PDB file of C-alpha atoms in Angstrom:
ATOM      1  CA  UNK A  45       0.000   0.000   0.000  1.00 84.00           C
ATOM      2  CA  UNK A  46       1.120   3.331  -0.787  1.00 92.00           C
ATOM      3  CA  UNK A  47       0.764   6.264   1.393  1.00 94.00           C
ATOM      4  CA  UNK A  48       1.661   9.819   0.937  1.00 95.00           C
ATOM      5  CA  UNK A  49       2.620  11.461   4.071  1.00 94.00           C
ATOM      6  CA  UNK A  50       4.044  15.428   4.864  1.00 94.00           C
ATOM      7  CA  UNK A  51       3.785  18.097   7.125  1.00 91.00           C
ATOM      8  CA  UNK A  52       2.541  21.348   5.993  1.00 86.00           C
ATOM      9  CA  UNK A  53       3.024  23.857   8.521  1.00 83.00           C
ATOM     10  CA  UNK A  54       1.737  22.690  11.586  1.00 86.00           C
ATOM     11  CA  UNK A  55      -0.549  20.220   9.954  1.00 92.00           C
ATOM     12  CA  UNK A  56       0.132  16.280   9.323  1.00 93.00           C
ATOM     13  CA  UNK A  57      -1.279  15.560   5.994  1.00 95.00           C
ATOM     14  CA  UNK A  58      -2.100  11.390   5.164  1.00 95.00           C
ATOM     15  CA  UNK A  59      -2.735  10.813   1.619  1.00 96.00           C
ATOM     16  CA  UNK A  60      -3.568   6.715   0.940  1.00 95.00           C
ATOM     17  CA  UNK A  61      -2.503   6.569  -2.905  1.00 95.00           C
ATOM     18  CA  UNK A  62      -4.669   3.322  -3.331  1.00 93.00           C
ATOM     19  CA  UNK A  63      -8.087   3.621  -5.355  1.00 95.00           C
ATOM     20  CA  UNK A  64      -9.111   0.338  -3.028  1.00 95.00           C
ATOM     21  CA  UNK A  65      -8.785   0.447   0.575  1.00 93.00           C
ATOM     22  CA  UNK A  66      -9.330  -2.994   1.822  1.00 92.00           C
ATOM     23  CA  UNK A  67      -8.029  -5.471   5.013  1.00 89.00           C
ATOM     24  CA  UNK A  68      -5.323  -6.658   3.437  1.00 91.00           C
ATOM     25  CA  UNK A  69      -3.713  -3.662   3.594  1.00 90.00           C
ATOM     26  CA  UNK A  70      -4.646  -2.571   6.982  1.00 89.00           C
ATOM     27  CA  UNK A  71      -1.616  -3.359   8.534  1.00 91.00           C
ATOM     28  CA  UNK A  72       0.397  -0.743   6.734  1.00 92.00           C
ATOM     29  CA  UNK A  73      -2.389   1.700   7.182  1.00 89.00           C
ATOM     30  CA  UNK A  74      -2.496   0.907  10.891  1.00 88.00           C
ATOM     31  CA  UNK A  75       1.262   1.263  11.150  1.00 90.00           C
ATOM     32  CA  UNK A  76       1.059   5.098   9.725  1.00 90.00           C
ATOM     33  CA  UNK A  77      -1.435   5.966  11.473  1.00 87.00           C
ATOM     34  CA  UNK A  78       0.491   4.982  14.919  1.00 86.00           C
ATOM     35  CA  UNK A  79       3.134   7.404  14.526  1.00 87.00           C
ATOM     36  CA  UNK A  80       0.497   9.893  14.821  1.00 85.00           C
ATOM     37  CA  UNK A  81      -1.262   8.643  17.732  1.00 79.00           C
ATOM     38  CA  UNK A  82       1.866   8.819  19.971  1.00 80.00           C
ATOM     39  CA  UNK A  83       2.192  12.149  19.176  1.00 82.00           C
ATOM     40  CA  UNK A  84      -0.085  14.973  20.977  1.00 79.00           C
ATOM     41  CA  UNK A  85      -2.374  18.475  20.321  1.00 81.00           C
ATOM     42  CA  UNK A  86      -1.334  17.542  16.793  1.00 86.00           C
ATOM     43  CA  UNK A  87      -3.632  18.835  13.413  1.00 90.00           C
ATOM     44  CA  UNK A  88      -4.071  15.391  11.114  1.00 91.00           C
ATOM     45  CA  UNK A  89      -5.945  15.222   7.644  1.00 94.00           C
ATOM     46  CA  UNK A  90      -6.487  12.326   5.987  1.00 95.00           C
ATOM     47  CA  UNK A  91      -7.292  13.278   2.394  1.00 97.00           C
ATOM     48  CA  UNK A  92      -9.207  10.160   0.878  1.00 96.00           C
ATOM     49  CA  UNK A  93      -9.330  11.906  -2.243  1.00 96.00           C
ATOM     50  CA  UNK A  94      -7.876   8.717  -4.092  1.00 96.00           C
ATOM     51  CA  UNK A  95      -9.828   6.301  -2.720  1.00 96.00           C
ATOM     52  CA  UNK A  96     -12.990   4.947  -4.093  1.00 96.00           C
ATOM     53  CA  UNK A  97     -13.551   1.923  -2.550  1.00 96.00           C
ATOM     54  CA  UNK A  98     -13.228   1.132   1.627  1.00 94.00           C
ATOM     55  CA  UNK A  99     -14.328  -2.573   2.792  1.00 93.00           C
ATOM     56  CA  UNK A 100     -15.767  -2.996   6.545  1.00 92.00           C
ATOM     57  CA  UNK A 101     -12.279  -3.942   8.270  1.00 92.00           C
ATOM     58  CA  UNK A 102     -11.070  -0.578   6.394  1.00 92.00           C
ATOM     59  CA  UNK A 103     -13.866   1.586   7.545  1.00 92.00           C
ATOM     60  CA  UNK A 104     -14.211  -0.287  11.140  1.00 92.00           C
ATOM     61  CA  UNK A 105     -10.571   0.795  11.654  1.00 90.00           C
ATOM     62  CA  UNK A 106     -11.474   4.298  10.220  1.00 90.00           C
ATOM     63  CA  UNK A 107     -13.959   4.384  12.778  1.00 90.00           C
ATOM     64  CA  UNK A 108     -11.426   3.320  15.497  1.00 89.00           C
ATOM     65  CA  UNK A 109      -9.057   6.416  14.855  1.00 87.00           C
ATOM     66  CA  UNK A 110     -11.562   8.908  14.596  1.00 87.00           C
ATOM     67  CA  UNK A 111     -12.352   7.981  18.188  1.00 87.00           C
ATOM     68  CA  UNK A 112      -9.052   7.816  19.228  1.00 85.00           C
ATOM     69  CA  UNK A 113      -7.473  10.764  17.792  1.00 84.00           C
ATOM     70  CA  UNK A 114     -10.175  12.815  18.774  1.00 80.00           C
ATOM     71  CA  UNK A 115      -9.019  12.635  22.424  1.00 79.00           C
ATOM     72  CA  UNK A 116      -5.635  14.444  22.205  1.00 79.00           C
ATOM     73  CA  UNK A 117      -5.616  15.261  18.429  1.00 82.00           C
ATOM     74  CA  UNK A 118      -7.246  17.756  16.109  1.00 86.00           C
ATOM     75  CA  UNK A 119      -8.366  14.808  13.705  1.00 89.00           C
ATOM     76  CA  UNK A 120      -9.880  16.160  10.265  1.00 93.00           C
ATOM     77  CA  UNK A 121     -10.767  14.123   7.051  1.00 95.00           C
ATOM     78  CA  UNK A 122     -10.859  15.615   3.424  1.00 96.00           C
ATOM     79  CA  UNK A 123     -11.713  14.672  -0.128  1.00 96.00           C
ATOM     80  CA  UNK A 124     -14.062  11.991   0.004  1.00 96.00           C
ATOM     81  CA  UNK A 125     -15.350  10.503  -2.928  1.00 96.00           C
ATOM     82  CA  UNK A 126     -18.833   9.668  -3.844  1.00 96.00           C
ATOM     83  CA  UNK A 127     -18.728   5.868  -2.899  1.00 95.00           C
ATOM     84  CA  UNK A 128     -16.714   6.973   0.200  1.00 95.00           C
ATOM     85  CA  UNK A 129     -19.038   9.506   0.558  1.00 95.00           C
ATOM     86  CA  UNK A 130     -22.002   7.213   0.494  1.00 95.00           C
ATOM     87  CA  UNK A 131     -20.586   5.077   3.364  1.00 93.00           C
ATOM     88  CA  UNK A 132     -19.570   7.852   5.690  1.00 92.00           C
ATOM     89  CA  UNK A 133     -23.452   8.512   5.291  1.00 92.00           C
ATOM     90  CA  UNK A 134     -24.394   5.344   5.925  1.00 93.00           C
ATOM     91  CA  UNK A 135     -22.344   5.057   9.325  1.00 90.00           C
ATOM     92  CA  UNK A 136     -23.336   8.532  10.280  1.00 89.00           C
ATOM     93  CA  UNK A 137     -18.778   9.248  11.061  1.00 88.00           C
ATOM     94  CA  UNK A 138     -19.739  13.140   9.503  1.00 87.00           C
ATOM     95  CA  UNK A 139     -21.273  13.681  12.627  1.00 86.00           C
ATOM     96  CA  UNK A 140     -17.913  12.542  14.385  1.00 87.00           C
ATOM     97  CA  UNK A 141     -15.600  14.117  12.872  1.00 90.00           C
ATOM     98  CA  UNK A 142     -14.711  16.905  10.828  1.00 91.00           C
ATOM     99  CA  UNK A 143     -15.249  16.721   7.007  1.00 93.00           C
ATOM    100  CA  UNK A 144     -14.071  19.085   4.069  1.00 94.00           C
ATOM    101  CA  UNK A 145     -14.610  18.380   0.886  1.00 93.00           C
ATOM    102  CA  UNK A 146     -11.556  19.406  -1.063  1.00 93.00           C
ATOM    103  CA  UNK A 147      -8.387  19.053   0.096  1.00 93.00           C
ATOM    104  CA  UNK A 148      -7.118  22.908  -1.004  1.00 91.00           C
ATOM    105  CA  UNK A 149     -10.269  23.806   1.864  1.00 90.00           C
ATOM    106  CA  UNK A 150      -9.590  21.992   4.754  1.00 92.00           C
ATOM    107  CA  UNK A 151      -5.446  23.335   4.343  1.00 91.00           C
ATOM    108  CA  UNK A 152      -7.021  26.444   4.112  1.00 88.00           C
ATOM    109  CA  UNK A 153      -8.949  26.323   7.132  1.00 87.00           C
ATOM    110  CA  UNK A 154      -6.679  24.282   9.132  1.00 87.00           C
ATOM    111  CA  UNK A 155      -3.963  26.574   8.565  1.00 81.00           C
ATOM    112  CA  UNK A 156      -3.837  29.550  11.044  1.00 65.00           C
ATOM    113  CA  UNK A 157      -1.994  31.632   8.975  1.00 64.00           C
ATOM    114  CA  UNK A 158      -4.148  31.498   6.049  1.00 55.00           C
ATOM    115  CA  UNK A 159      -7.413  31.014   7.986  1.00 50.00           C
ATOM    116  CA  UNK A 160     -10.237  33.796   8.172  1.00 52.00           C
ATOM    117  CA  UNK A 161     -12.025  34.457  11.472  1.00 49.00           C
ATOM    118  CA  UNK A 162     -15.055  33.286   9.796  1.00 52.00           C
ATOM    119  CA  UNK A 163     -13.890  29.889   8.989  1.00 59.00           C
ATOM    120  CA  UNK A 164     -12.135  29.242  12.494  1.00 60.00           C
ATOM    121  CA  UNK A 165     -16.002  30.708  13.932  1.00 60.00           C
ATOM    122  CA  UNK A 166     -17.564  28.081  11.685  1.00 67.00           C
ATOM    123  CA  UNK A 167     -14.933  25.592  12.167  1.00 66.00           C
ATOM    124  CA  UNK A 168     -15.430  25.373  15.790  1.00 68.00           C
ATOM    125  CA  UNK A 169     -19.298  26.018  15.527  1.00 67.00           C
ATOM    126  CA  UNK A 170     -20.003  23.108  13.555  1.00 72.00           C
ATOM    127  CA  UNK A 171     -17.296  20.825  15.963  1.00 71.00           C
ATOM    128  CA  UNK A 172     -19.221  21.715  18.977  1.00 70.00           C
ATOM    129  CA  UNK A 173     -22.814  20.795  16.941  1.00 72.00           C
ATOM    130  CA  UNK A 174     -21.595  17.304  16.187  1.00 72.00           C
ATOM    131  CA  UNK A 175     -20.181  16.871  19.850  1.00 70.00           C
ATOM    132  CA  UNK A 176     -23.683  17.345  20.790  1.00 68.00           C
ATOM    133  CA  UNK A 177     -25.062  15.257  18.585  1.00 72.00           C
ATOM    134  CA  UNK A 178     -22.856  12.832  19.773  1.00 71.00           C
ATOM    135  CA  UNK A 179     -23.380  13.305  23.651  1.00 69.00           C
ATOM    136  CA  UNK A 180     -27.506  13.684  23.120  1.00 74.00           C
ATOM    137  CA  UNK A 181     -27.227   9.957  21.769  1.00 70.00           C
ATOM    138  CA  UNK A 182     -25.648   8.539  24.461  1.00 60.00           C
TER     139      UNK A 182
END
């Protein structure tokens, strides 16, 4: 499995360079995402802008790190596709974590720098909605 990975500014950016996310390649996926979780207060994308296909091990795991890395992490996901798309729906995980839909947007927004007080005010408005959503369901 391939797997793009930088920093840009402050911000980890994880770019899978597979069309076909599936359990077989887990492992490496699981490895690279590791690094990040030791690591703390940190801003991670994953850009699944390549990916058009996610099996259930790929998107129980998926599910698994947004939990995780929403503890101690800011923990942001970009570019999904419209089969991707159609299973993030179907699992409700847009309510749990934070979504863009280009990856050019969410570096935008992510990046203090370059972000506008109007996108940090949404940013956080629309994090504190979903954490609601989450906490009124349990």
């Amino acid at each position: 499995m391939k797997i793009e990975v930088k920093k840009e500014n402050d911000i980890y950016l994880i770019r899978p360079l597979e069309h076909k996310l599936t359990g077989a390649m887990l492992p490496v996926f699981k490895d690279t995402m590791a690094q990040f979780y030791k690591l703390e207060n940190e801003t991670i994308l994953l850009s699944l802008t390549h990916v058009i296909f996610m099996d259930q091990d790929t998107v129980q795991m998926l599910v698994e790190y947004i939990k995780r890395f929403q503890v101690n992490h800011h923990f942001v996901i970009c570019g999904l596709t419209p089969p991707v798309k159609a299973i993030f729906a179907s699992r409700h995980l847009e309510e749990q974590v934070l979504v863009y839909g280009r990856e050019e947007d969410a570096l935008a927004a992510l990046n203090p720098e370059h972000a506008h007080e109007d996108t940090l005010r949404e940013r956080l408005e629309s994090q504190f909605g979903r954490l609601l959503k989450i906490f009124r369901k349990h």
